[in-house]
mmCIF file of C-alpha atoms in Angstrom:
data_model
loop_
_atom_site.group_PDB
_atom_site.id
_atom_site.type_symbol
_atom_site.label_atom_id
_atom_site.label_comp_id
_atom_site.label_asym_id
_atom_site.label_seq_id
_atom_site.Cartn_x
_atom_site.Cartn_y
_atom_site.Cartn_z
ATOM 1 C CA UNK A 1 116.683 109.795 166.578
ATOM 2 C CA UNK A 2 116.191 113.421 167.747
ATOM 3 C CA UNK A 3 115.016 113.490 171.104
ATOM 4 C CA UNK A 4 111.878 116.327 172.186
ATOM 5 C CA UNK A 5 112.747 118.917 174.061
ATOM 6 C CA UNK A 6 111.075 119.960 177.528
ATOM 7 C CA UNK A 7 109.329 122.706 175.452
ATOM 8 C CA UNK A 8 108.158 120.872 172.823
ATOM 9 C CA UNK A 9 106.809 118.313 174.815
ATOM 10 C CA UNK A 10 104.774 120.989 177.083
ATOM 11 C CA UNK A 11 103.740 122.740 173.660
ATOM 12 C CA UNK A 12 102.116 119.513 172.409
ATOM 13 C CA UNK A 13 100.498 118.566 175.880
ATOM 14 C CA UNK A 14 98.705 122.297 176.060
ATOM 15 C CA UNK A 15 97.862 121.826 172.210
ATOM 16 C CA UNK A 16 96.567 118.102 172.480
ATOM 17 C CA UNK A 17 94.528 119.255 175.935
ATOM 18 C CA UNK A 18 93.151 122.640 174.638
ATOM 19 C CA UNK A 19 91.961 120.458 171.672
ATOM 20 C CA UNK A 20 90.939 117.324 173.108
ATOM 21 C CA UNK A 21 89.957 118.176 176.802
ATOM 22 C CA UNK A 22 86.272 119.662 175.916
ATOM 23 C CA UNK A 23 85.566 117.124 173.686
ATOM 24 C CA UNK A 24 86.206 114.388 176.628
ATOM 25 C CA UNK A 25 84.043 116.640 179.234
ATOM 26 C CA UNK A 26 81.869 116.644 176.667
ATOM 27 C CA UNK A 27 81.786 112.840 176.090
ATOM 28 C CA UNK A 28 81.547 112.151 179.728
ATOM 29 C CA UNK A 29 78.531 114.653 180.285
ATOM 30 C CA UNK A 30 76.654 112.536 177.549
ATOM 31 C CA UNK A 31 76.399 109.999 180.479
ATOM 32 C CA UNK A 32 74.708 111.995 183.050
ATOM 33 C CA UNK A 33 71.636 111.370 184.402
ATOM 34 C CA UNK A 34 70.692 114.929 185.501
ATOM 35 C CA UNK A 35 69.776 117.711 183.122
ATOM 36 C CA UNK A 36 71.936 119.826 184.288
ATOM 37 C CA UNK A 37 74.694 119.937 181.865
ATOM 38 C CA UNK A 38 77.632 120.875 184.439
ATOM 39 C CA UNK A 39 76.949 119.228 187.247
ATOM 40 C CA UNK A 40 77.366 115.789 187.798
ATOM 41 C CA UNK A 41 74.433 113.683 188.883
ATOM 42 C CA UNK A 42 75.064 109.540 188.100
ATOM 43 C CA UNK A 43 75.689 107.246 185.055
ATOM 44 C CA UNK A 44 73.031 107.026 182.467
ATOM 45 C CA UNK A 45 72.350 106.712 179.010
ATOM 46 C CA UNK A 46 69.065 107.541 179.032
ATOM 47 C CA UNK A 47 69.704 110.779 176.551
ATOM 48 C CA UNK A 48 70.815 108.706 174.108
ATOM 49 C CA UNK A 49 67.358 107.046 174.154
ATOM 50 C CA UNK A 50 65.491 110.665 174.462
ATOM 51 C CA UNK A 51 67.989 111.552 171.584
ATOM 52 C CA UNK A 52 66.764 108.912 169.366
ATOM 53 C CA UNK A 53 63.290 109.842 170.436
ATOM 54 C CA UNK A 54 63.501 113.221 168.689
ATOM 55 C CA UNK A 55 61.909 113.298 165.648
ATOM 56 C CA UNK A 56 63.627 117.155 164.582
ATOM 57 C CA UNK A 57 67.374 116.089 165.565
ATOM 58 C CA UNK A 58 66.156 112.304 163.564
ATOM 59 C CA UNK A 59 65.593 114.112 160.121
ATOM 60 C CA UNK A 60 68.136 116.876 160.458
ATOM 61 C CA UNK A 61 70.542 113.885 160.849
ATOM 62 C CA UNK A 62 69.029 112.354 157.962
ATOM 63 C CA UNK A 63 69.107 115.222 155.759
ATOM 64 C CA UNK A 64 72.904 115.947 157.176
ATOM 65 C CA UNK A 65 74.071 112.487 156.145
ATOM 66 C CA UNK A 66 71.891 112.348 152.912
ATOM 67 C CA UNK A 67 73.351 115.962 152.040
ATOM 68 C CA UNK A 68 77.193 114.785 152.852
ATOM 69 C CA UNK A 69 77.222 111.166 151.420
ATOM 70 C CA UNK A 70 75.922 112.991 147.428
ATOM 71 C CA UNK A 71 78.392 115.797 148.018
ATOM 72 C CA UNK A 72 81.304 113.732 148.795
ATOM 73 C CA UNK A 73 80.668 111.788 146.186
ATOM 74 C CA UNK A 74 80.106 114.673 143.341
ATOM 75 C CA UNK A 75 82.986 116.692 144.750
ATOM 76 C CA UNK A 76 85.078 113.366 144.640
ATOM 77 C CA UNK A 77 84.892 112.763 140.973
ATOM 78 C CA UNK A 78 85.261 116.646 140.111
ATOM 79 C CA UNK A 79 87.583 117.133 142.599
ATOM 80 C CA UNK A 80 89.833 114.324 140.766
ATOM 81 C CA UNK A 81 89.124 115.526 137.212
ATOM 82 C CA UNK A 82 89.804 118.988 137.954
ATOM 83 C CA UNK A 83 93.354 117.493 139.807
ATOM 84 C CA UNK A 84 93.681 115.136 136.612
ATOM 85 C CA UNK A 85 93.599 118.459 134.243
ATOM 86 C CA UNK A 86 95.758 120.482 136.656
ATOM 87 C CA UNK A 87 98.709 118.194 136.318
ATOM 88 C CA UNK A 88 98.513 116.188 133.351
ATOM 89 C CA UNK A 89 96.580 119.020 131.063
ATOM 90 C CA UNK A 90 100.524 120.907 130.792
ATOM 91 C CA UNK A 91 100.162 124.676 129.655
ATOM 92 C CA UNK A 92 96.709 125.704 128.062
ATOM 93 C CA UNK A 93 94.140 128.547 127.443
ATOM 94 C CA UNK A 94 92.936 129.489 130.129
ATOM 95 C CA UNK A 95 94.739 127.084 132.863
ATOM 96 C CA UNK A 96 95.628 130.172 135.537
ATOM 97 C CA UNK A 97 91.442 131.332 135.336
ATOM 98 C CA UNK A 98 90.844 127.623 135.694
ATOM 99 C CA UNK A 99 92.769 126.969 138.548
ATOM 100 C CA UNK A 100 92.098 130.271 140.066
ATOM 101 C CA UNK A 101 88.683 128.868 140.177
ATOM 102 C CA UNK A 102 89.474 125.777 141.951
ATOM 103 C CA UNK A 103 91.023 126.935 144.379
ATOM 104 C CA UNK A 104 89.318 129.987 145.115
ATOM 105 C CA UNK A 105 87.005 128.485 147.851
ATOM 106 C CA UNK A 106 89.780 127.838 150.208
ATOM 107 C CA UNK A 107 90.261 131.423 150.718
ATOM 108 C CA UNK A 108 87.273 132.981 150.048
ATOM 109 C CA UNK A 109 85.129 133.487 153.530
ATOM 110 C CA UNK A 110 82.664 131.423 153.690
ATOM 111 C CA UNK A 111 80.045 133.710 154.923
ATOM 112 C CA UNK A 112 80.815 135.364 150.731
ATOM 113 C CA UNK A 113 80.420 131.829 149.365
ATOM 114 C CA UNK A 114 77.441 131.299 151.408
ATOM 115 C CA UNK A 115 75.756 134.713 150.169
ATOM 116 C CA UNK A 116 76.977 134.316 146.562
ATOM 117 C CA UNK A 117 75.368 131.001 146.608
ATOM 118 C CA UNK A 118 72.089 132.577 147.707
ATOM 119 C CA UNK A 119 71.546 135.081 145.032
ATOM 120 C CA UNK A 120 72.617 132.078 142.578
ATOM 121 C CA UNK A 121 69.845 130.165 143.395
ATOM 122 C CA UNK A 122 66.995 133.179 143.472
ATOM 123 C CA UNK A 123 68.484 134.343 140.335
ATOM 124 C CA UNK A 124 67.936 131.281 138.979
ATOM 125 C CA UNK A 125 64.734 130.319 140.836
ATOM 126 C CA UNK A 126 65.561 127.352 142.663
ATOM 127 C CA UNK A 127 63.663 126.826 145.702
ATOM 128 C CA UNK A 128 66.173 125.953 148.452
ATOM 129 C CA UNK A 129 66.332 122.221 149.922
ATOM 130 C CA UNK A 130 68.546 119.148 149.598
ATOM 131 C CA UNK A 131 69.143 120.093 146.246
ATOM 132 C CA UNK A 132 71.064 123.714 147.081
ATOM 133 C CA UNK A 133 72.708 122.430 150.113
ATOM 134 C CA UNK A 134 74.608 119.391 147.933
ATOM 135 C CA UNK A 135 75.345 121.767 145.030
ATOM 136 C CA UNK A 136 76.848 124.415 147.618
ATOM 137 C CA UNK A 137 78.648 121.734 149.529
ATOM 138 C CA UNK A 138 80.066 120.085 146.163
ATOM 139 C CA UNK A 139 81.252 123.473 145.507
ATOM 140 C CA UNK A 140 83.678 124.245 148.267
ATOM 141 C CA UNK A 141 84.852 120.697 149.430
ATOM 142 C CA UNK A 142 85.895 119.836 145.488
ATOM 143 C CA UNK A 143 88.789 122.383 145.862
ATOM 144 C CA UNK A 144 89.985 119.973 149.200
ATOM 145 C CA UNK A 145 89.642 116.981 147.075
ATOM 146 C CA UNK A 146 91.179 118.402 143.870
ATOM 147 C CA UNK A 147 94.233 119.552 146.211
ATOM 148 C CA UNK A 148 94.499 115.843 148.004
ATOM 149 C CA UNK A 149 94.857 113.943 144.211
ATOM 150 C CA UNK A 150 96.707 116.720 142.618
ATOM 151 C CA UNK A 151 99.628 115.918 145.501
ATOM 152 C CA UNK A 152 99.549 112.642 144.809
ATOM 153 C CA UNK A 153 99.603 112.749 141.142
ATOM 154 C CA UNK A 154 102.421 114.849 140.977
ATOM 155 C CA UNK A 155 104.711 112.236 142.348
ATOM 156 C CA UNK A 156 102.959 109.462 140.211
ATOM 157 C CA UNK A 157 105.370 107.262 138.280
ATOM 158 C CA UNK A 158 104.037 107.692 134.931
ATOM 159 C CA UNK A 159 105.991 105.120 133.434
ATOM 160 C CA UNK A 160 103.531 103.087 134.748
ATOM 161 C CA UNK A 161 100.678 104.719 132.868
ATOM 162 C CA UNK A 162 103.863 104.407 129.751
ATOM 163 C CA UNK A 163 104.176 100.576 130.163
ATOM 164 C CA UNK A 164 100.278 99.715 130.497
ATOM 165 C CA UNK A 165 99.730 102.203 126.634
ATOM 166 C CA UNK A 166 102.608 99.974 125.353
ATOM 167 C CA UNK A 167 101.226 97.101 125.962
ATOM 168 C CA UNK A 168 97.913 98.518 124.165
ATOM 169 C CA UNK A 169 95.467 99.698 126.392
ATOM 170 C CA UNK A 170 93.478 102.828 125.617
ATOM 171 C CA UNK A 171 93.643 106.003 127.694
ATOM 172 C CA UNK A 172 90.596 105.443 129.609
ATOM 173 C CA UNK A 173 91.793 101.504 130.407
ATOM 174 C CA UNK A 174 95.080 102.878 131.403
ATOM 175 C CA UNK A 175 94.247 105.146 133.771
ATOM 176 C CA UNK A 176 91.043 103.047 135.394
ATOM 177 C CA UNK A 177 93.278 99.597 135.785
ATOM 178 C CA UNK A 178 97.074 101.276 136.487
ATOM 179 C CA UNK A 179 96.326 105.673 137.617
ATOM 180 C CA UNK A 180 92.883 105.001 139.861
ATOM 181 C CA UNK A 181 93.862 102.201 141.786
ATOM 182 C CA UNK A 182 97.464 103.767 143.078
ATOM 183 C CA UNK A 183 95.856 107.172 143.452
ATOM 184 C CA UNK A 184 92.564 105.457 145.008
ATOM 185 C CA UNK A 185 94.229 105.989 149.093
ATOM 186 C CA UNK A 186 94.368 110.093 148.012
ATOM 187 C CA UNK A 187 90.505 110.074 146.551
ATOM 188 C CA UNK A 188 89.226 108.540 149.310
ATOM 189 C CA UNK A 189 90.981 110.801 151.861
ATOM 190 C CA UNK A 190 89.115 113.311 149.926
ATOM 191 C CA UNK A 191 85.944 111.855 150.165
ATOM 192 C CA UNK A 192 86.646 111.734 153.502
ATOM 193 C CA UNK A 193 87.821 115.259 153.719
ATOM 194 C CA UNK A 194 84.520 116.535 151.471
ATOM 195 C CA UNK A 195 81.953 114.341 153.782
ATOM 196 C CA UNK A 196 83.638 115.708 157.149
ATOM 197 C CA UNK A 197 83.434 119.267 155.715
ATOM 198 C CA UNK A 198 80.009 119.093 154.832
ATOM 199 C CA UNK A 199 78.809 117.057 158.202
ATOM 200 C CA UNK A 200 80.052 120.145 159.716
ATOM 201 C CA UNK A 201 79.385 123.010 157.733
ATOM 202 C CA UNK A 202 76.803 125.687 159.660
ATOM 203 C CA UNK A 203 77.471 129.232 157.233
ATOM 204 C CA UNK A 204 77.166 127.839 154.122
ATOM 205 C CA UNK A 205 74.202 125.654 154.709
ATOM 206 C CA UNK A 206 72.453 128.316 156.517
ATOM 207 C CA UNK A 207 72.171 130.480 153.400
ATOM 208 C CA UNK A 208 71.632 127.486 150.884
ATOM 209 C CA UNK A 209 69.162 125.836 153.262
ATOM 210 C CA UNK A 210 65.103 125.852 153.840
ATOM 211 C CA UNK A 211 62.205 124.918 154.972
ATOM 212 C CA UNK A 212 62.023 121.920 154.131
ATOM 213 C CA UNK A 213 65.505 121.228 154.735
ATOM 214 C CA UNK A 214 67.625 121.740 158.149
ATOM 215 C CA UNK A 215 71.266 119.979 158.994
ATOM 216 C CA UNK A 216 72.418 119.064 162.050
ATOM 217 C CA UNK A 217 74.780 121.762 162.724
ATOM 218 C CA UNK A 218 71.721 124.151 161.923
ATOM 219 C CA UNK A 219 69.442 122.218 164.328
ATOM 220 C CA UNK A 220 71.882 122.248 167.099
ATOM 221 C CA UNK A 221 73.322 126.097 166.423
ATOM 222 C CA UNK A 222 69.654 126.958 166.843
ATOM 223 C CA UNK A 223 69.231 124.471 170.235
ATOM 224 C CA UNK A 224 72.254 125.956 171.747
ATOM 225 C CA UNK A 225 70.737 129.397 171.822
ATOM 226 C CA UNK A 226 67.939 128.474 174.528
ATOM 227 C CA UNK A 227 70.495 126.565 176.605
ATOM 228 C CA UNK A 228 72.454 123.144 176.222
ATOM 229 C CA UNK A 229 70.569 120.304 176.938
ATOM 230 C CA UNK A 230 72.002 116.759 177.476
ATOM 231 C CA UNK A 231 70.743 115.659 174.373
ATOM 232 C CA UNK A 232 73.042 117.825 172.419
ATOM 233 C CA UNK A 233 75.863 116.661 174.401
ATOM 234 C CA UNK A 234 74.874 113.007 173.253
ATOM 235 C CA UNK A 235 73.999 113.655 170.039
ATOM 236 C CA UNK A 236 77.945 115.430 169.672
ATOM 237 C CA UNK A 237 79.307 112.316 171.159
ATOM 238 C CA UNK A 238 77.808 110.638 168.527
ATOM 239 C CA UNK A 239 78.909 112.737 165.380
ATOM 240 C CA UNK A 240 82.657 112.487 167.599
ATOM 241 C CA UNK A 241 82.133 108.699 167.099
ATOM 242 C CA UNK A 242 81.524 108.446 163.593
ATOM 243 C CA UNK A 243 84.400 111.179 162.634
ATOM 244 C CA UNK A 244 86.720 109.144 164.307
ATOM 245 C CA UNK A 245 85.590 105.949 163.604
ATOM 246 C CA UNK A 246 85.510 107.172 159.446
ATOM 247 C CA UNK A 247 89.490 108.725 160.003
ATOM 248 C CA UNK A 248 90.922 105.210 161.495
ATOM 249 C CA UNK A 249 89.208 103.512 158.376
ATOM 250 C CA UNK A 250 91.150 106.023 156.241
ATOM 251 C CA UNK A 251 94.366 105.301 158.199
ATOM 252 C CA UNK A 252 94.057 101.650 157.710
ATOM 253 C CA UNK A 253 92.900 101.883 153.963
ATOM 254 C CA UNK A 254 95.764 104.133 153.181
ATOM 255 C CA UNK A 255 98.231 101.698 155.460
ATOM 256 C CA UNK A 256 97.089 98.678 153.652
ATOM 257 C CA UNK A 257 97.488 100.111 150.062
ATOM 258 C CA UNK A 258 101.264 101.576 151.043
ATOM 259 C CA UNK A 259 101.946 97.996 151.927
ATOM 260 C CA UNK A 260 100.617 96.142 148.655
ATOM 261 C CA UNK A 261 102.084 99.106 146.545
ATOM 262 C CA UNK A 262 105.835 98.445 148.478
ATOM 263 C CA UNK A 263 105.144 94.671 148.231
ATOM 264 C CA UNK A 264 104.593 95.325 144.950
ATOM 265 C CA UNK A 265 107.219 97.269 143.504
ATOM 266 C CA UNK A 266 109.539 95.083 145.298
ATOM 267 C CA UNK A 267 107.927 92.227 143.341
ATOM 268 C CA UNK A 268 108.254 93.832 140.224
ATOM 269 C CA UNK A 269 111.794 94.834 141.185
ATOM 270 C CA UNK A 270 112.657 90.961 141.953
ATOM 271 C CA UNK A 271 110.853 90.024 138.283
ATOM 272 C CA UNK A 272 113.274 92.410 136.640
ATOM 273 C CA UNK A 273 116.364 91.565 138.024
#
Protein backbone atom coordinates (compact mmCIF):
# COMPACT_ATOMS: atom_id res chain seq x y z
CA UNK A 1 0.00 0.00 0.00
CA UNK A 2 1.23 3.42 -1.25
CA UNK A 3 1.86 5.58 1.50
CA UNK A 4 0.62 9.76 1.22
CA UNK A 5 3.01 12.04 0.86
CA UNK A 6 3.57 15.22 3.20
CA UNK A 7 1.97 17.19 0.29
CA UNK A 8 -0.80 15.29 -0.32
CA UNK A 9 -1.74 15.02 3.05
CA UNK A 10 -1.55 19.04 3.54
CA UNK A 11 -3.50 19.31 0.08
CA UNK A 12 -6.41 17.25 1.47
CA UNK A 13 -6.39 18.96 5.02
CA UNK A 14 -6.67 22.68 3.23
CA UNK A 15 -9.33 21.05 0.78
CA UNK A 16 -11.39 19.13 3.56
CA UNK A 17 -11.10 22.58 5.89
CA UNK A 18 -11.85 25.17 3.10
CA UNK A 19 -14.89 22.87 2.45
CA UNK A 20 -15.99 21.77 5.69
CA UNK A 21 -14.81 24.56 8.17
CA UNK A 22 -17.83 27.15 7.35
CA UNK A 23 -20.23 24.67 7.38
CA UNK A 24 -19.13 23.67 11.16
CA UNK A 25 -19.02 27.60 12.20
CA UNK A 26 -22.03 27.58 10.71
CA UNK A 27 -23.51 24.60 12.64
CA UNK A 28 -22.20 25.85 15.87
CA UNK A 29 -23.68 29.49 15.38
CA UNK A 30 -27.17 27.69 15.01
CA UNK A 31 -26.75 27.30 18.85
CA UNK A 32 -26.34 30.78 19.92
CA UNK A 33 -28.43 32.53 21.97
CA UNK A 34 -27.63 36.10 20.81
CA UNK A 35 -28.68 37.53 17.48
CA UNK A 36 -25.71 38.47 16.60
CA UNK A 37 -24.53 36.03 14.12
CA UNK A 38 -20.60 36.35 14.87
CA UNK A 39 -20.33 36.76 18.16
CA UNK A 40 -20.76 34.29 20.62
CA UNK A 41 -23.30 34.77 23.36
CA UNK A 42 -24.39 31.08 25.19
CA UNK A 43 -26.00 27.72 24.17
CA UNK A 44 -29.49 27.78 22.90
CA UNK A 45 -31.79 26.35 20.61
CA UNK A 46 -34.25 28.67 20.81
CA UNK A 47 -33.92 29.58 16.79
CA UNK A 48 -34.78 26.39 15.99
CA UNK A 49 -38.12 27.00 17.77
CA UNK A 50 -38.44 30.74 16.16
CA UNK A 51 -37.46 28.80 12.91
CA UNK A 52 -40.32 26.52 13.11
CA UNK A 53 -42.41 29.48 14.08
CA UNK A 54 -42.05 31.04 10.62
CA UNK A 55 -44.79 30.56 8.60
CA UNK A 56 -42.71 31.99 5.05
CA UNK A 57 -39.46 29.71 5.67
CA UNK A 58 -42.55 26.69 6.75
CA UNK A 59 -44.10 26.75 3.14
CA UNK A 60 -41.01 27.59 1.15
CA UNK A 61 -39.72 24.35 2.79
CA UNK A 62 -42.80 22.72 1.87
CA UNK A 63 -42.92 23.78 -1.59
CA UNK A 64 -38.89 22.97 -1.76
CA UNK A 65 -39.44 19.38 -0.65
CA UNK A 66 -42.82 18.96 -2.55
CA UNK A 67 -40.94 20.44 -5.75
CA UNK A 68 -37.72 17.96 -5.22
CA UNK A 69 -39.46 14.67 -4.07
CA UNK A 70 -41.88 14.88 -7.95
CA UNK A 71 -38.71 15.90 -9.76
CA UNK A 72 -36.55 13.24 -8.50
CA UNK A 73 -38.89 10.98 -9.15
CA UNK A 74 -39.84 12.09 -12.97
CA UNK A 75 -36.18 12.70 -13.75
CA UNK A 76 -35.50 9.14 -12.22
CA UNK A 77 -37.57 7.16 -14.58
CA UNK A 78 -36.51 9.40 -17.71
CA UNK A 79 -33.26 9.67 -16.61
CA UNK A 80 -33.10 5.63 -16.74
CA UNK A 81 -35.01 5.28 -20.03
CA UNK A 82 -33.06 7.78 -21.75
CA UNK A 83 -29.69 5.68 -20.16
CA UNK A 84 -31.63 2.36 -21.20
CA UNK A 85 -31.83 3.76 -25.03
CA UNK A 86 -28.29 5.19 -24.90
CA UNK A 87 -26.69 1.84 -24.36
CA UNK A 88 -28.86 -0.85 -25.33
CA UNK A 89 -30.69 1.19 -28.41
CA UNK A 90 -26.99 0.39 -30.61
CA UNK A 91 -26.70 2.81 -33.72
CA UNK A 92 -30.00 4.63 -34.84
CA UNK A 93 -31.58 7.76 -36.53
CA UNK A 94 -31.02 10.27 -34.82
CA UNK A 95 -28.95 8.82 -31.64
CA UNK A 96 -26.03 11.80 -31.71
CA UNK A 97 -29.25 14.73 -31.70
CA UNK A 98 -30.68 12.50 -29.01
CA UNK A 99 -27.93 12.31 -26.85
CA UNK A 100 -26.78 15.74 -27.60
CA UNK A 101 -29.98 16.54 -25.93
CA UNK A 102 -29.41 14.68 -22.84
CA UNK A 103 -26.63 15.81 -22.04
CA UNK A 104 -26.78 19.24 -23.01
CA UNK A 105 -27.86 20.58 -19.52
CA UNK A 106 -24.64 19.73 -17.92
CA UNK A 107 -22.92 22.32 -19.85
CA UNK A 108 -25.25 24.70 -20.69
CA UNK A 109 -25.23 27.74 -17.92
CA UNK A 110 -27.81 27.59 -16.00
CA UNK A 111 -28.72 31.17 -15.93
CA UNK A 112 -29.57 30.09 -20.29
CA UNK A 113 -31.60 27.11 -19.06
CA UNK A 114 -33.26 29.19 -16.56
CA UNK A 115 -34.22 31.99 -19.26
CA UNK A 116 -35.03 29.45 -22.00
CA UNK A 117 -37.34 27.89 -19.58
CA UNK A 118 -39.06 31.23 -19.04
CA UNK A 119 -40.03 32.14 -22.50
CA UNK A 120 -41.20 28.29 -22.73
CA UNK A 121 -43.68 28.71 -20.35
CA UNK A 122 -45.11 32.41 -21.55
CA UNK A 123 -45.01 31.08 -24.96
CA UNK A 124 -47.02 28.53 -23.98
CA UNK A 125 -49.08 30.32 -21.31
CA UNK A 126 -48.42 28.56 -18.27
CA UNK A 127 -48.71 30.52 -15.24
CA UNK A 128 -45.60 29.82 -13.14
CA UNK A 129 -45.88 27.69 -9.76
CA UNK A 130 -45.12 24.16 -8.57
CA UNK A 131 -45.93 23.03 -11.82
CA UNK A 132 -42.86 25.04 -13.82
CA UNK A 133 -40.45 24.61 -11.08
CA UNK A 134 -40.81 20.44 -11.25
CA UNK A 135 -40.86 20.48 -15.07
CA UNK A 136 -37.60 22.79 -15.06
CA UNK A 137 -36.01 20.76 -12.33
CA UNK A 138 -36.92 17.32 -14.16
CA UNK A 139 -35.23 18.87 -17.00
CA UNK A 140 -31.69 19.41 -15.89
CA UNK A 141 -31.23 16.74 -13.07
CA UNK A 142 -32.48 13.81 -15.74
CA UNK A 143 -29.15 14.32 -17.64
CA UNK A 144 -27.30 13.45 -13.87
CA UNK A 145 -29.48 10.50 -13.56
CA UNK A 146 -29.30 9.29 -17.19
CA UNK A 147 -25.32 9.60 -16.76
CA UNK A 148 -25.36 7.57 -13.17
CA UNK A 149 -27.42 4.30 -14.95
CA UNK A 150 -25.81 4.64 -18.26
CA UNK A 151 -22.27 3.84 -16.19
CA UNK A 152 -23.64 1.18 -14.67
CA UNK A 153 -25.30 -0.41 -17.53
CA UNK A 154 -22.41 -0.42 -19.54
CA UNK A 155 -20.65 -2.90 -17.37
CA UNK A 156 -23.94 -4.96 -16.91
CA UNK A 157 -23.51 -8.68 -17.52
CA UNK A 158 -26.07 -9.18 -20.04
CA UNK A 159 -25.93 -12.74 -20.00
CA UNK A 160 -27.96 -12.35 -17.23
CA UNK A 161 -30.72 -10.53 -19.07
CA UNK A 162 -29.65 -13.81 -21.90
CA UNK A 163 -30.34 -16.57 -19.29
CA UNK A 164 -33.67 -15.02 -17.69
CA UNK A 165 -35.21 -14.67 -22.04
CA UNK A 166 -34.10 -18.36 -22.24
CA UNK A 167 -35.81 -19.46 -19.71
CA UNK A 168 -38.99 -17.51 -21.25
CA UNK A 169 -39.61 -14.38 -19.78
CA UNK A 170 -40.69 -11.42 -21.89
CA UNK A 171 -38.62 -8.27 -22.31
CA UNK A 172 -40.40 -6.23 -19.87
CA UNK A 173 -40.21 -9.36 -17.08
CA UNK A 174 -36.61 -9.62 -17.87
CA UNK A 175 -35.50 -6.47 -17.30
CA UNK A 176 -38.01 -5.61 -14.10
CA UNK A 177 -37.01 -9.10 -12.14
CA UNK A 178 -33.03 -9.54 -13.44
CA UNK A 179 -31.80 -5.44 -15.14
CA UNK A 180 -33.79 -3.14 -12.31
CA UNK A 181 -32.91 -4.82 -9.32
CA UNK A 182 -28.84 -4.97 -10.07
CA UNK A 183 -28.98 -1.49 -11.55
CA UNK A 184 -31.49 -0.33 -8.62
CA UNK A 185 -28.02 1.03 -6.20
CA UNK A 186 -27.18 3.46 -9.58
CA UNK A 187 -31.08 4.79 -9.87
CA UNK A 188 -31.30 5.58 -6.56
CA UNK A 189 -27.96 7.46 -6.39
CA UNK A 190 -29.67 9.38 -9.02
CA UNK A 191 -32.62 10.08 -7.28
CA UNK A 192 -30.50 11.12 -4.82
CA UNK A 193 -28.36 13.18 -7.08
CA UNK A 194 -31.78 14.81 -8.88
CA UNK A 195 -33.47 15.58 -5.23
CA UNK A 196 -30.07 17.21 -3.88
CA UNK A 197 -29.86 19.26 -7.12
CA UNK A 198 -33.16 20.52 -6.97
CA UNK A 199 -33.18 21.17 -2.90
CA UNK A 200 -30.50 23.45 -3.92
CA UNK A 201 -31.14 24.99 -7.06
CA UNK A 202 -31.56 29.15 -6.71
CA UNK A 203 -31.10 30.29 -10.88
CA UNK A 204 -33.24 28.03 -12.31
CA UNK A 205 -36.07 28.25 -9.90
CA UNK A 206 -35.87 31.90 -9.80
CA UNK A 207 -36.93 32.22 -13.44
CA UNK A 208 -39.46 29.20 -13.39
CA UNK A 209 -40.88 30.35 -10.05
CA UNK A 210 -43.96 32.72 -8.77
CA UNK A 211 -46.11 34.06 -6.73
CA UNK A 212 -47.56 31.59 -5.48
CA UNK A 213 -44.59 29.55 -5.32
CA UNK A 214 -41.07 30.36 -3.49
CA UNK A 215 -38.18 27.57 -2.53
CA UNK A 216 -36.05 27.68 0.11
CA UNK A 217 -32.97 28.72 -1.54
CA UNK A 218 -35.17 31.68 -2.98
CA UNK A 219 -36.50 32.54 0.51
CA UNK A 220 -33.16 32.54 2.09
CA UNK A 221 -31.13 34.29 -1.10
CA UNK A 222 -33.71 37.01 -0.55
CA UNK A 223 -33.20 36.94 3.65
CA UNK A 224 -29.54 37.13 3.24
CA UNK A 225 -29.73 40.46 1.49
CA UNK A 226 -31.05 42.45 4.70
CA UNK A 227 -28.52 40.67 6.92
CA UNK A 228 -28.10 36.99 8.33
CA UNK A 229 -30.17 36.23 11.02
CA UNK A 230 -29.79 33.15 13.32
CA UNK A 231 -32.63 31.61 11.91
CA UNK A 232 -31.00 31.11 8.61
CA UNK A 233 -28.08 29.69 10.24
CA UNK A 234 -30.53 27.03 11.83
CA UNK A 235 -32.58 26.51 9.18
CA UNK A 236 -28.95 25.59 6.98
CA UNK A 237 -28.05 23.29 9.74
CA UNK A 238 -31.04 21.66 9.10
CA UNK A 239 -30.99 21.20 5.19
CA UNK A 240 -26.91 20.07 6.24
CA UNK A 241 -28.72 17.37 8.31
CA UNK A 242 -30.95 15.92 5.93
CA UNK A 243 -28.21 15.99 2.92
CA UNK A 244 -26.10 14.06 4.96
CA UNK A 245 -28.33 12.00 6.63
CA UNK A 246 -29.99 11.07 2.74
CA UNK A 247 -25.97 10.38 1.37
CA UNK A 248 -25.13 7.75 4.37
CA UNK A 249 -28.53 6.00 3.42
CA UNK A 250 -27.18 5.86 -0.16
CA UNK A 251 -23.80 4.55 1.10
CA UNK A 252 -25.38 1.84 3.05
CA UNK A 253 -28.04 0.92 0.31
CA UNK A 254 -25.37 0.72 -2.28
CA UNK A 255 -22.97 -1.31 0.44
CA UNK A 256 -25.68 -3.72 1.17
CA UNK A 257 -26.62 -4.50 -2.52
CA UNK A 258 -22.58 -4.95 -3.47
CA UNK A 259 -22.67 -7.51 -0.73
CA UNK A 260 -25.88 -9.64 -1.79
CA UNK A 261 -24.77 -9.20 -5.53
CA UNK A 262 -20.95 -10.76 -4.44
CA UNK A 263 -22.77 -13.25 -2.15
CA UNK A 264 -24.58 -13.97 -4.93
CA UNK A 265 -22.50 -14.56 -7.77
CA UNK A 266 -20.39 -16.55 -5.55
CA UNK A 267 -23.50 -18.67 -4.93
CA UNK A 268 -24.23 -19.07 -8.35
CA UNK A 269 -20.54 -19.75 -8.98
CA UNK A 270 -20.62 -22.67 -6.19
CA UNK A 271 -24.13 -24.06 -8.02
CA UNK A 272 -22.19 -24.32 -11.24
CA UNK A 273 -19.22 -25.92 -10.32
Amino acid sequence: MKRLSWFNVTSLTLGFAFLYIPMIILIIYSFNAGKLVTVWAGFSTKWYGTLFQNEAFMNAAWVTIKVAVISSTFATILGTMAAYVLVRGGRFMGRTLFSGMIYAPLVMPEVITGLSLLLLFIGIGLDRGVLTIVLAHTTFSMCYVSVVVSSRLVTFDRSLEEAALDLGSSPWEAFRLVTLPIIAPAVISGWLLAFTLSLDDLVIASFTSGPSATTLPIKIFSAVRLGVSPEINALSTIMIAIVTIGVISASLVSKRNSLRSQKETQAAERTAE
